[in-house]
Amino acid sequence: MRFRLRYLQHDLELNEGTFAVGRNASCQLSLDDPLVSRRHAIFELQGAAVTIEDLNSRNGVIVNGHRIDAKVSLNVGDRILIGSQELTLLAARDGAANVTGGGGVGKMTLPKMKVSTPSSGFPHISSGPIESDPEPSMVRRADQFKLLSGVAEKALAMGKAGEAERLLASALADVIESTRAGRPLPPTLVDQAAKFSAKLATATGKGGWADYVIELYAAQKRPCPAHVIDELYNAMRKVTAVDLNRLRGYVAMLRQSLPRYGPAERFLFQRLEGLERLAALR
């Protein structure tokens, strides 16, 4: 039996062998998504069997709403969530031409997402090191993000979660990559990115966006603001899965700083503890 993967408007024929998915250009399917690791997952086709394995990615692989922790077999119709991108395994069409013409699966790099902004915009996410920007540049990015997020806010209000996600993907990727590289970010930019990531988690049901928020504030070593925590509570009731270990690690880190917190920060910490308990009940 032959198979294909459907992603957006693309159908990719699977031949015998392996098929890697990630942000790295070396992957057969390269996804421009801040929630996707450089080498995120690998599909394998042997005979009439298709399996998928998580390659120790940051945000895991979700199959039919459940996060996998080992190599699992897939059936036709299964939905696979990698980052915020959904793929569906389908049977190959009769007479369909393979994309490779040989053994294995051909390389396919989907077009990078472009977002128009009033000035220079956000740089495209890359797999290499990020050069440091002067602080004024980061402030300008915060202003650009504010303008861009206004359009995304309208899309969310109209129930167009996918459109909002596409609008913000490159900008959110830039923020998290800068965070991972240890570059200082304006608090306003961090809070804007977190606010919309939490809203995307609620609107799309994708737990990876909630994980994004936790990673962002863990790097900042401070509690989330109240409005972000409010949205995380909304999201926690709708997402398919979240990284509980990451959330627990974040709460444990904040607990160490509790003696230095004032009343307002202590209250935020208590709400995050409640969020951790809610996530553990899922």
Backbone as a ProteinNet text record, in pm:
[ID]
protein_1_A
[PRIMARY]
MRFRLRYLQHDLELNEGTFAVGRNASCQLSLDDPLVSRRHAIFELQGAAVTIEDLNSRNGVIVNGHRIDAKVSLNVGDRILIGSQELTLLAARDGAANVTGGGGVGKMTLPKMKVSTPSSGFPHISSGPIESDPEPSMVRRADQFKLLSGVAEKALAMGKAGEAERLLASALADVIESTRAGRPLPPTLVDQAAKFSAKLATATGKGGWADYVIELYAAQKRPCPAHVIDELYNAMRKVTAVDLNRLRGYVAMLRQSLPRYGPAERFLFQRLEGLERLAALR
[TERTIARY]
85.2	0	87.5	49.9	124.2	49	125.8	69.9	115.4	44.1	84.3	53.3	126.1	101.6	39.1	-69.8	-130.5	-92.4	-37	-3.2	-47.7	-141	-199.5	-251.2	-203.4	-251.5	-158.4	-63.3	37	10.1	26.6	24.8	163	224.3	358.8	352.1	390.7	390.1	504	474.8	574.9	619.6	749.8	807.8	875.7	926.7	998	1114.9	1128.1	1239.2	1191.5	1275.2	1245.5	1218.2	1150.8	1105.6	1112.9	1209	1231	1153.7	1103.5	1030.4	1095.3	1116.6	1174.2	1197.6	1266.3	1297	1424.6	1510.8	1638.5	1617.1	1696.5	1684.1	1719.8	1786.7	1822.8	1704	1594.9	1476.9	1402.5	1338	1258.6	1141.8	1083.3	979.4	1028.2	1058.6	1111.6	999.1	968.4	856.2	907.1	856.2	892.3	794.1	824.5	732	813.4	786.3	866.5	851.1	747.3	725.3	786.2	847.2	907.9	1058.2	1113.2	1257.4	1328.2	1460.9	1535.7	1519.7	1529.9	1491.8	1390	1263.4	1154.5	1104	1079.6	1020.1	1061.9	1045.7	1079.3	970.9	922.9	831.9	915.4	864.8	932	827.7	849.8	760.7	836.3	784.6	839.8	724.7	724.8	615.5	484.1	387.8	257.1	242.5	354.7	349.1	417.3	350.8	406.9	418	534.2	553.7	603.6	590.1	646.1	716.2	825.8	903.9	942.7	927.4	970.1	1121.8	1192	1338.1	1381	1324.9	1357	1333	1222.4	1189.8	1146.3	1147.1	1106.2	959.3	875.2	730.9	659.1	735.2	675.5	595.5	538.6	455.4	320.6	214.4	78.4	12.4	-35.1	-105.4	-248.5	-342.8	-485	-512	-446.2	-471.7	-390	-303.8	-225	-75.9	-1.2	143.1	208.8	297.3	362.7	494.7	535.4	662.4	750.9	711.7	791.1	748.2	816.7	776.7	639.2	548.3	412.3	373.8	284.4	232.7	119	109.1	5.4	-90.6	-215.4	-317.2	-367.3	-424	-481.1	-586.9	-578.8	-671.4	-616.1	-503.8	-444.7	-397.2	-417.8	-375.6	-252	-149.6	-22.6	5	25.7	55	202.7	274	416.2	430.6	465.7	457.7	313.2	286.3	147.2	95.6	168.5	133.9	73.5	-38.8	-107	-87.1	-52	-40.3	-137.8	-185.1	-277.6	-223.4	-223.5	-179.1	-295.4	-274.5	-377.4	-321.6	-411.5	-369.5	-334.7	-234.3	-194.2	-303.9	-316.3	-412.2	-362.6	-455.1	-417.7	-353.3	-236.3	-170.2	-98.7	-90.5	-24.3	124.7	184.8	329.7	400.4	509	587.7	663.8	690	761.9	910.7	958.7	1102.5	1143.8	1063	1101	1204.2	1233.6	1331	1301.9	1400.9	1382.8	1378.5	1309.4	1302.4	1201.9	1213.1	1118.8	1194.7	1143	1210.2	1205.7	1306.2	1312.1	1209.5	1140.7	1042.7	1053.2	1091.9	1096.2	981.8	887	772.2	814.4	746.9	783.2	780.5	878.5	883.1	771.6	715.4	606	656	595.4	634.1	522.7	558.8	461.5	496.8	405.4	431.6	420.6	517.4	516.5	550.6	521.1	539.4	683.4	781.8	919.7	995.3	1109.5	1194.5	1140.5	1050.9	990.4	1080.5	1033.8	1109	1195.2	1318.5	1401.8	1347.7	1373.3	1327.9	1405.4	1337.7	1401.9	1503.7	1619.6	1722.7	1776.1	1849.7	1902.9	2038.6	2096.4	2227.3	2217.9	2332.6	2333.1	2274.8	2213.8	2152.3	2246.7	2274.9	2362.7	2289.4	2365.7	2306.3	2263.8	2150.3	2100.9	2114.2	2136.3	2135.2	1996.1	1987.5	1859.3	1757.6	1796	1695.7	1628.8	1703.2	1644	1537.1	1563.2	1466	1341.1	1358.7	1243.8	1158.7	1225.1	1149.5	1070.8	1130.3	1058.4	934.3	944.8	827.7	716.5	751.8	651	590.4	674.8	626.1	532.7	570.5	487.3	351	349.7	223.3	131	186	104.8	55.7	145.6	110.3	5.8	20.7	-72.6	-212.6	-222.5	-354.2	-434.9	-367.9	-435.2	-473.7	-380.9	-408.9	-524.4	-534.1	-643.9	-778.8	-785.4	-909.8	-942.1	-838	-860.1	-913.8	-858.9	-907.6	-1052	-1085	-1221.4	-1322	-1274.9	-1361.8	-1359.4	-1290.8	-1283.6	-1186.7	-1095.8	-999.7	-865.8	-863.3	-742.7	-625.1	-651.6	-543.8	-478.5	-559.8	-505.1	-419.5	-467.4	-389.4	-257.3	-263.1	-142.8	-41.1	-87.6	3.7	63	-17.1	32	145.4	134	225.6	341.4	337.8	435.7	580.2	612.2	750.9	793.7	702.9	735.5	757.9	672.4	687.1	813.1	845.7	969.3	1090.6	1089.6	1202	1219.2	1107.6	1113.5	1171.1	1122.1	1168.3	1312.2	1350.6	1489.5	1584.2	1543.3	1624.2	1637.2	1528.6	1530.5	1627.2	1621.9	1710.3	1856.4	1879.7	2016.3	2066.7	1979.7	2020.7	2025	1957.7	1956.7	1852.9	1884.8	1786.1	1671.4	1551	1431.7	1356.3	1296.9	1213	1096.9	1066.1	953.5	822.5	802.6	678	669	782.1	782.6	756.1	817.7	795	647.8	589.7	449.9	353.9	385.7	300.8	306.5	427.5	442.2	369.6	383.5	318.5	166.3	118	-26.9	-87.8	-24.2	-82.4	-55.3	55.4	77.3	-30.3	-62.8	-168	-302.9	-329.6	-455.7	-461.3	-347.5	-343.9	-366.1	-313.8	-337.5	-486.4	-556.1	-700.3	-776.3	-738.1	-813.6	-790.1	-667.6	-634.3	-638.3	-632.5	-626.6	-490.9	-388.6	-254.1	-172.8	-137.5	-66.1	71.9	130.4	262.3	269.2	158.8	158.1	160	96.9	106.4	248.7	310.4	449.1	541.6	511.3	589.8	590.2	472.9	462.2	548.3	540.6	617.1	766.7	809.4	952.2	998.3	913.6	948.9	971.8	879.9	892.6	992.5	1015.4	1121.1	1256.2	1275.6	1400.2	1411.4	1297.5	1297.6	1311.4	1287.6	1295.7	1200.4	1079.4	976.9	839.4	742.8	607.3	542.3	452.3	370.8	283.1	254.5	157.7	17.3	-68.1	-201.4	-282.3	-277.3	-361.5	-315.1	-185.2	-135.3	-178.5	-172.3	-215.9	-365.2	-444.7	-588.3	-609.3	-534.9	-551.7	-500.6	-395.5	-346	-450	-523.3	-630.4	-736.8	-771.2	-866.7	-812.8	-683.9	-623.4	-616.9	-589.5	-569.2	-693.7	-808.7	-933.2	-960.4	-877.2	-905.9	-792.1	-668.5	-555.9	-554.5	-494.4	-488.8	-383.5	-271.1	-163.2	-67.5	-7.3	95	215	328.1	449.1	445.8	394.2	377.7	512.8	613.6	745.9	803.5	780.7	829.6	758.6	626.3	550.5	595	615.9	660.3	799.1	887	1020.1	1015.9	926.7	910.6	858.9	756.5	700.9	806.2	882.1	986.2	1093.4	1128	1226.8	1176.4	1049.6	991.8	982.8	955.9	943	1072.4	1184.8	1312.2	1327.5	1259.1	1266.7	1153.9	1067.6	949.1	980.9	1087.3	1115	1139.9	1179.5	1208.9	1087.7	978.6	861.6	779.1	717.4	619.4	482.8	379.5	244.3	190.9	214.3	161.3	224.7	357.7	425.1	388.2	367.3	326.1	189.3	100.5	-31.8	-19.9	65.2	86	142.6	235.4	294.2	187.3	98.5	-7.9	-98.5	-124.7	-209	-136.9	-5.2	71.9	74.9	79.9	69.5	-65.2	-170.5	-302.9	-307.4	-238.7	-232.6	-161	-55.7	16.4	-74.2	-153.3	-244.9	-350.2	-399.7	-499.7	-441.2	-318.8	-254.6	-232	-200.7	-175.5	-301.9	-419.4	-545.5	-589.3	-522.6	-564.9	-530.9
-120.5	0	123.7	223.7	348.6	456.9	557.5	660.9	798.6	900.3	1038.8	1119	1226.4	1320.3	1445.9	1489.3	1615.3	1725.3	1834.5	1951.7	2075	2151.1	2266.7	2221.7	2279.5	2242.1	2142.3	2086.4	1997.6	1852.2	1763	1619.5	1564.9	1497.5	1444.5	1292.3	1231.6	1085.8	1028.2	923.2	855.4	727.2	713.8	589.8	516.1	400.2	323.2	405.8	410.8	484.2	581.5	681.1	776.7	915.3	995.8	1128.8	1219.1	1310.7	1397.1	1527.8	1576.9	1703.7	1792	1919.2	2013	2147.6	2237.1	2369	2368.5	2270.6	2266.7	2239.8	2306.8	2290	2149.1	2070.9	1933.8	1839.1	1880.6	1793.8	1785.8	1671.7	1658.4	1757	1783.3	1884.9	1988.9	2107.5	2215.5	2312.8	2329.7	2412.1	2538.2	2652.2	2779.4	2806.6	2753.2	2760.5	2767	2865.7	2878.3	2762	2680.9	2568.4	2438.8	2445.1	2327.6	2329.9	2217.4	2206.9	2186.5	2203.5	2193.3	2055	1949.4	1815.5	1765.3	1769.7	1753.5	1609.1	1550.7	1416.4	1345.1	1213.4	1136.5	1031.5	1028.9	924.9	813.3	690.6	578.9	487	455.2	364.6	236.4	124.2	-8	-98.6	-138.2	-220.9	-146	-202.6	-138.3	-67.5	-43.1	17.1	153.6	251.1	385.4	413.7	461	498.7	641.8	701.5	834	830.2	906.1	912	1057	1098.3	1231.2	1231.1	1328.4	1333.7	1425.5	1400.7	1480.6	1629.5	1660.4	1799.3	1873.7	2005.4	2087.5	2070.3	2062.8	2066.4	1936.4	1833.9	1703.2	1686.3	1566.1	1530.3	1483.9	1536.9	1502	1420.7	1301.3	1216.7	1198.2	1246.3	1237.7	1291.2	1402.5	1468	1418.1	1317.4	1261.1	1273.6	1321.8	1334.7	1197.5	1170.3	1040.2	1045.8	932.2	925.6	813.1	753.7	648.2	641.6	559.1	539.7	474.7	531	476.5	449.2	352.4	320.3	415.4	448.1	539.3	465.9	512.4	460.1	571.4	533.1	631.4	714.4	845.8	936	995.8	942.8	997.7	1140.4	1224.5	1364.5	1381.1	1441.9	1459.7	1608.9	1651.6	1791.7	1805.3	1882.1	1909.2	2059.6	2104.8	2248.6	2291.3	2392.7	2434.5	2389.3	2297.8	2254.9	2114.9	2097.7	1968.3	1898.2	1771.4	1686.3	1570.3	1517.3	1404.2	1293.6	1170.2	1055.9	1004	994	948.2	835.6	758.9	658.9	730.2	679.7	742	724.4	822.9	812.2	710.9	641.9	547.4	623.2	575.5	637.7	765.7	802.9	928.2	915.5	1022.1	1022.3	1056.9	984	1014.6	1143.3	1214.4	1340.9	1319.2	1194.6	1171	1100	1004.7	925.2	818.8	797.1	697.7	652.4	586.6	540	655.1	635.8	739.7	845.8	959.3	1068.5	1191.2	1261.2	1380.8	1495.5	1581.1	1696.8	1799.1	1857.4	1961.8	2070.7	2187.8	2302.1	2394.2	2408.8	2493.9	2639.1	2724.7	2865.5	2926.6	3011.2	3078	3181.3	3192.2	3285	3428.2	3514.4	3654.4	3738.5	3832.8	3918.8	4062.8	4136.9	4276.9	4359.6	4448.2	4538.4	4677.8	4783.5	4919.8	4955.8	4892.1	4925.5	4801.2	4775.4	4667	4529.1	4517.3	4389.6	4303	4178.3	4084.6	3998.3	3968.3	3881.6	3740	3668.2	3528.6	3443.1	3350.2	3258.1	3172.4	3148.1	3067.6	2968.2	2868.9	2767.5	2806.1	2914.8	2956.6	3051.5	3098.7	3190.7	3324.7	3392.3	3521.9	3630	3726.8	3833.9	3928.1	3988.4	4080.3	4208.5	4258.9	4385.3	4491.3	4614.2	4720.5	4738	4784.4	4799.5	4881.2	4992	5066.1	4980.5	4885.4	4797.6	4709.6	4658.7	4573.8	4653.6	4778.9	4863.3	4883.8	4904.5	4919.9	4792.8	4677.5	4552.5	4541.7	4591.9	4591.3	4675.7	4790.6	4876.1	4806.7	4737.6	4665.8	4551.5	4481.6	4370.9	4422.8	4539.2	4597.1	4624.1	4675.7	4702.8	4572.7	4476.5	4348.8	4275.3	4281.5	4209.2	4269.9	4397.8	4458.4	4390.2	4354.9	4282.9	4141.9	4078.3	3943.5	3944.2	4048.8	4060.6	4061.3	4133.2	4137.5	3999.9	3929.6	3795.3	3701.6	3709.8	3625.5	3659.1	3788.2	3831	3777.6	3757	3704.9	3552.4	3489.5	3344.1	3284.3	3366.1	3318.4	3290.7	3185.8	3154.6	3119.8	3046.3	3008.8	3128.8	3227.5	3349.1	3426.2	3437.1	3505.3	3433	3301.4	3220.8	3245.1	3250.4	3274.5	3415.2	3512	3649.5	3662.5	3592.3	3612.6	3513.5	3409.6	3301	3350.5	3430.8	3475.6	3567.5	3657	3748.7	3673.8	3577	3497.9	3411.6	3363.5	3285.9	3371.4	3494.7	3584.3	3608.9	3626.1	3652	3532.7	3412.8	3296.5	3261.2	3279.8	3252.8	3352.8	3478.3	3578.3	3541.7	3492.1	3448.5	3333	3234.5	3118.3	3156.1	3263.3	3308.6	3397.8	3427.3	3507.3	3656.1	3702.7	3846.1	3915.6	4032.3	4104.5	4156.2	4141.8	4185.8	4286.9	4388.4	4482	4408.4	4435.3	4367.2	4380	4494.7	4511.7	4411.1	4381.3	4283.8	4143.5	4109.3	3978.4	3961.8	4064.6	4054.8	4048.2	4122.3	4115.2	3975.5	3921.1	3787.5	3684	3694	3598.3	3609.9	3731.3	3753.6	3683.1	3700.5	3642.9	3494.1	3446	3301.7	3233.3	3293.2	3236.5	3240	3349.3	3357.8	3254.3	3231	3128.9	2990.1	2965.8	2837.3	2815.6	2920.1	2910.1	2891.5	2969.8	2969.2	2843.3	2787.6	2672.2	2539.6	2544.5	2421.7	2354.8	2425	2368.6	2402.7	2299.3	2321.8	2380.7	2365.5	2420.7	2570.8	2640.9	2787	2819.9	2738.7	2758.9	2729	2625	2594	2709.6	2774.6	2890.6	2998.8	3026	3128.9	3093.3	2969	2925.6	2935.7	2893.4	2903.1	3048.4	3135.9	3277.4	3338.8	3314.5	3376.1	3302.5	3175	3104.8	3167.5	3205.7	3271.8	3410	3475.7	3609	3601.2	3480.6	3457.8	3548.8	3558.7	3637.8	3577.2	3605.6	3553.5	3617.5	3542.8	3601.1	3712.2	3816.6	3916.8	3858.3	3926.8	3874.6	3844.7	3932.2	3911.2	3789.3	3758.5	3639.1	3513.7	3519.8	3404.8	3378.7	3485	3469.6	3390.7	3428.8	3361.5	3218.3	3192.5	3055.8	2965.7	3021.2	2943.6	2907.6	3004.3	2975.2	2866.1	2879.1	2784.3	2643.7	2635.3	2504.2	2416.3	2478.1	2401.8	2354.5	2399.6	2368.6	2297.7	2311.9	2255.4	2103.3	2039.4	1893.3	1839.9	1910.8	1864.4	1978.9	1979.8	2077.9	2004	2072	2014.7	2040.6	1943.5	1960.6	1976	1903.8	1914.7	2055.7	2116	2253.1	2349.2	2333.7	2419.7	2399.7	2274.7	2248.1	2307	2298.1	2354.5	2505.9	2569.7	2715.1	2755.3	2685.6	2716.5	2691.4	2584.1	2554.2	2662.7	2713.9	2821	2947.4	2981.9	3100.4	3083	2959.9	2933.2	2969.7	2951.3	2984.4	3134.5	3214.8	3360.8	3416.9	3330	3375	3468.5	3444.5	3535.5	3680.5	3701.4	3837.4	3904.4	3830	3884.2	3973.2	4075.5	4155.6	4091.2	4153	4094.7	4066.7	4158.1	4139.9	4018.2	4004.4	3891.4	3759.7	3763.3	3642.3	3594.8	3689.9	3654.1	3589.2	3645.2	3586.3	3445	3427.6	3295	3194.7	3235.6	3145.7	3103.8	3196.9	3163.8	3066.6	3081.8	2987.9	2849	2843.1	2713.4	2648.6	2729.2	2676.8	2628.4	2700.2	2658.3	2523.9	2506.2	2379.6	2265.6	2289.3	2184.7	2153.5	2256.3	2235.7	2152.9	2185	2110.2	1964.1	1939.8	1802.8	1717.4	1779.8	1706.6	1664.8	1715.8	1686	1541.8
0	0	0	-75.7	-81.8	-5.5	38.5	124.2	76.9	126.1	104.3	229.7	247.4	356.3	299	359.8	316.9	415.5	362.5	442.5	365	422.9	354.7	218.3	110.2	-23.2	-91.4	-16	-74.3	-36.8	-134.5	-109.1	-141.6	-45.5	-63.4	-63.6	-174.7	-184.7	-100.3	-23.1	57.7	-12.7	-28.9	-79.8	34.4	6.3	107.3	161.7	292.8	352.8	458.8	485.7	592.2	535.5	617.6	576.5	699.5	701	817.2	802.6	917.4	922	1028.4	996.2	1091.7	1027.2	1100	1044.8	962.1	985.5	915.8	766.7	684.8	539.5	493.9	578.9	541.9	549	612.4	624.8	492.1	468.4	345.9	343.5	460.9	471.4	571.5	521.4	605.1	637	767.7	811.3	881	841.4	902.9	1016.2	1133.9	1246.7	1375.2	1463.7	1586.3	1682.1	1665.9	1755.5	1703.1	1585.8	1524.4	1549.3	1595.7	1616.8	1482.6	1485.3	1359.6	1294.5	1372.7	1326.4	1427.4	1390.4	1486.3	1493.5	1377.3	1374.6	1247.3	1248.8	1129.6	1103.6	980.4	933.7	870.6	879.4	814.5	751.7	625.2	552.2	522.6	573.7	546	505.3	378.9	329.3	335.8	410.5	423.3	558	627.7	760.7	761.2	823.3	839.9	989.1	1031.7	1171.7	1178.7	1297.7	1323.5	1458.1	1467.8	1591.8	1619.5	1743.7	1786.5	1807	1748.8	1758.4	1873.7	1991.3	2110.8	2085.6	2020.4	1989.1	2115.2	2107.4	2221.9	2254.3	2151.8	2174	2141.6	2107.5	2090.3	1962.4	1947.5	1833.2	1886.9	1831.3	1872.7	1762	1795.3	1699	1748.2	1667.9	1703.5	1844.2	1878.6	2006.1	2122.5	2101.9	2210.7	2179.1	2277.1	2259.2	2265.9	2171.1	2167.9	2244.9	2302.4	2373.4	2321.1	2207.7	2144.4	1998.1	1920.6	1781.3	1778.3	1698.3	1691.9	1546.8	1528.8	1396.4	1361.1	1233.3	1186	1093.2	1094.2	1005.1	914.5	802.2	710.8	784.8	771	837.8	965.6	1015.9	1138.6	1115.2	1216.7	1212.5	1300.8	1245.2	1315.5	1330.8	1454.1	1480.8	1514	1432.3	1452.2	1466.9	1588.3	1614.6	1606.4	1524	1503.5	1367.7	1302	1167	1170.4	1102.1	1100.4	967	974.4	857	872.4	760.7	763.2	674.6	725.6	646.8	563.1	433.4	340.5	254.4	197.6	99.6	-30.2	-100.1	-226.5	-330.4	-418.2	-527.7	-629.3	-693	-798.1	-912.7	-951.7	-1065.7	-1032.8	-902.6	-867.3	-887.1	-935.1	-956.9	-827.9	-799.7	-681.7	-701.9	-593.1	-604.2	-623.8	-607.9	-616.1	-743.3	-784.3	-899.7	-864.6	-737.8	-697.4	-557.7	-494.1	-358.3	-261.5	-149.2	-45.7	-81.9	-17.4	-37.6	-81.1	-178.2	-227.8	-129	-136.3	-47.2	-91.1	6	-24.7	79.3	37.3	127.5	90.9	181.5	152	152.5	75.9	72.7	212.5	240.5	369.7	378.3	498	519.3	519.3	441	436.4	497.6	581.5	648.1	619.2	564.4	535.1	661.3	681.1	795.4	747.2	826.7	780.5	746.8	810.1	778.5	739.1	801	754.3	787.1	884.9	918.4	1002.5	1025.5	1106.8	1016.7	1056.4	974.3	975	866	858.3	957.4	1021.6	1114.3	1040.2	1099.4	1036.4	1137	1086.2	1174.9	1231.6	1186.8	1233.4	1349.7	1401.5	1514.8	1476.9	1572.9	1550.9	1600.6	1517.3	1557.2	1651.9	1740.8	1837.3	1767.7	1806.5	1754.3	1862.2	1825.4	1926.1	1982.4	2104.4	2172.3	2093.2	2026.6	1948.2	1842.2	1783	1683.2	1745.1	1866	1932.9	1970.2	2005.3	2036.7	1911.9	1796.5	1671.4	1640.6	1668.9	1644.6	1732.4	1854.4	1942.4	1882.4	1825	1760.1	1638.8	1561	1443.5	1483.8	1590.1	1636.6	1680.6	1744.7	1790	1672.5	1563.2	1444.4	1381.1	1369.8	1309.6	1392.4	1523.4	1610.3	1605.8	1569.7	1554.9	1445.6	1336.7	1227.8	1273.8	1346.5	1396.7	1495.6	1577.1	1673.8	1601.5	1490.1	1412.9	1354.2	1308	1253.4	1360.9	1482.2	1591.5	1626.6	1626.3	1658.3	1556.3	1433.3	1326.6	1321.8	1417.8	1420.8	1321.7	1267.4	1167.7	1235.6	1318.9	1395.9	1305.8	1198.8	1107.8	1043.3	1006.9	945.7	1045.4	1170.3	1273.7	1298.3	1297.9	1319.2	1208.5	1083.7	971.7	978.1	1018.2	1028.1	1128.6	1240.8	1353.1	1357.2	1274.4	1286.7	1278.8	1177.2	1160.8	1274.4	1315.7	1425	1555.6	1585.2	1707.5	1702.1	1582	1567.3	1600.4	1555.8	1582.6	1732.5	1802.1	1946.6	2021.5	1992.3	2068.3	2032.8	1906.9	1870.3	1936.5	1946.4	2016.1	2163.8	2221.2	2361.3	2380.2	2291.9	2303	2282.6	2205.3	2182.5	2296.3	2393.4	2507.9	2482	2377.9	2348.7	2435.7	2489.9	2571.7	2485.2	2534.1	2462.2	2546.7	2485	2560.9	2626.6	2752.1	2818.6	2741.8	2675	2598.7	2485.1	2420.4	2310.8	2364.5	2476.8	2539.4	2574.4	2636.1	2679.7	2560.9	2453.2	2333.6	2271.5	2259.7	2200.9	2284.9	2417.8	2506.9	2499.3	2495	2489.4	2367.7	2251.4	2130.5	2119.2	2175	2176.9	2260.6	2375.7	2460.6	2389.6	2317.8	2243.6	2131.3	2066.1	1961.3	2019.8	2141.1	2206.8	2229	2273.8	2297.2	2166.8	2065.2	1939.7	1857.6	1862.9	1779.1	1854.7	1989.6	2068.1	2064.3	2017.3	2006.1	2130.4	2207.2	2331.4	2313.2	2194.8	2169.8	2189.2	2163	2183.8	2332.4	2416.2	2561.1	2609.3	2553.3	2587.7	2550.7	2439.5	2394.9	2502.9	2560.3	2664.2	2785.1	2828.6	2946.1	2919.4	2801.8	2768.5	2767.7	2715.6	2705.6	2843.8	2936.8	3069.6	3158.7	3133.2	3206.3	3174	3046.8	3007.9	3070.3	3090.1	3152.3	3304.6	3359.6	3504.5	3581.6	3530.5	3599.7	3574.2	3662.8	3640.8	3518.7	3456.8	3349.3	3406.5	3329.1	3375	3386.6	3459.6	3490.5	3365.2	3264.2	3146.1	3065.9	3069.8	3002	3078.3	3210.4	3290.9	3268.7	3261.6	3234.1	3105	3000.8	2871.7	2876.1	2955.2	2969	3036.5	3132.9	3194.9	3090.9	3004.5	2896.9	2805.1	2770.9	2677.5	2736.3	2865.9	2928.7	2920.5	2904.1	2894	2751.5	2655.4	2515.7	2443.4	2492.4	2418.6	2430	2330.3	2327.7	2423.8	2437.1	2525.5	2552.1	2670.6	2704.4	2765	2766	2824.4	2975	3050.4	3194.9	3264.7	3218.7	3281.5	3267.2	3152.4	3132	3226.8	3239.7	3329	3473.8	3513.3	3650.5	3676.7	3577.4	3593.2	3609.8	3534.8	3544.1	3682.2	3731.3	3863.3	3972.4	3959.5	4058.6	4060	3943	3935.8	4005.8	3981.3	4044.4	4196.1	4239	4383.2	4457.7	4392.7	4455.6	4481.1	4401.7	4416.8	4501.8	4551.8	4624.4	4741.7	4820.7	4933.2	4890.7	4766.5	4719.5	4656.4	4638.9	4570	4662.9	4600.8	4671	4661	4719.4	4718.8	4578.1	4483.9	4348.3	4281	4293.1	4230.2	4297.8	4430.3	4501	4450.6	4424.5	4374.3	4236.3	4148.9	4017	4029.5	4123.5	4144.4	4187.9	4276.3	4321.9	4205.8	4116.6	4000.6	3907.4	3894.4	3812.3	3875.3	4008.3	4075.6	4043.7	4044.5	4009.1	3866	3776	3636	3623.5	3701.3	3700.5	3746.4	3850.3	3898.5	3793.5	3724.6	3620.3	3505.8	3467.9	3359.5	3398.4	3524.9	3570.5	3568.5	3572.3	3571.2	3431.6	3330.7	3193	3157.6
[MASK]
++++++++++++++++++++++++++++++++++++++++++++++++++++++++++++++++++++++++++++++++++++++++++++++++++++++++++++++++++++++++++++++++++++++++++++++++++++++++++++++++++++++++++++++++++++++++++++++++++++++++++++++++++++++++++++++++++++++++++++++++++++++++++++++++++++++++++++++++++++++++++

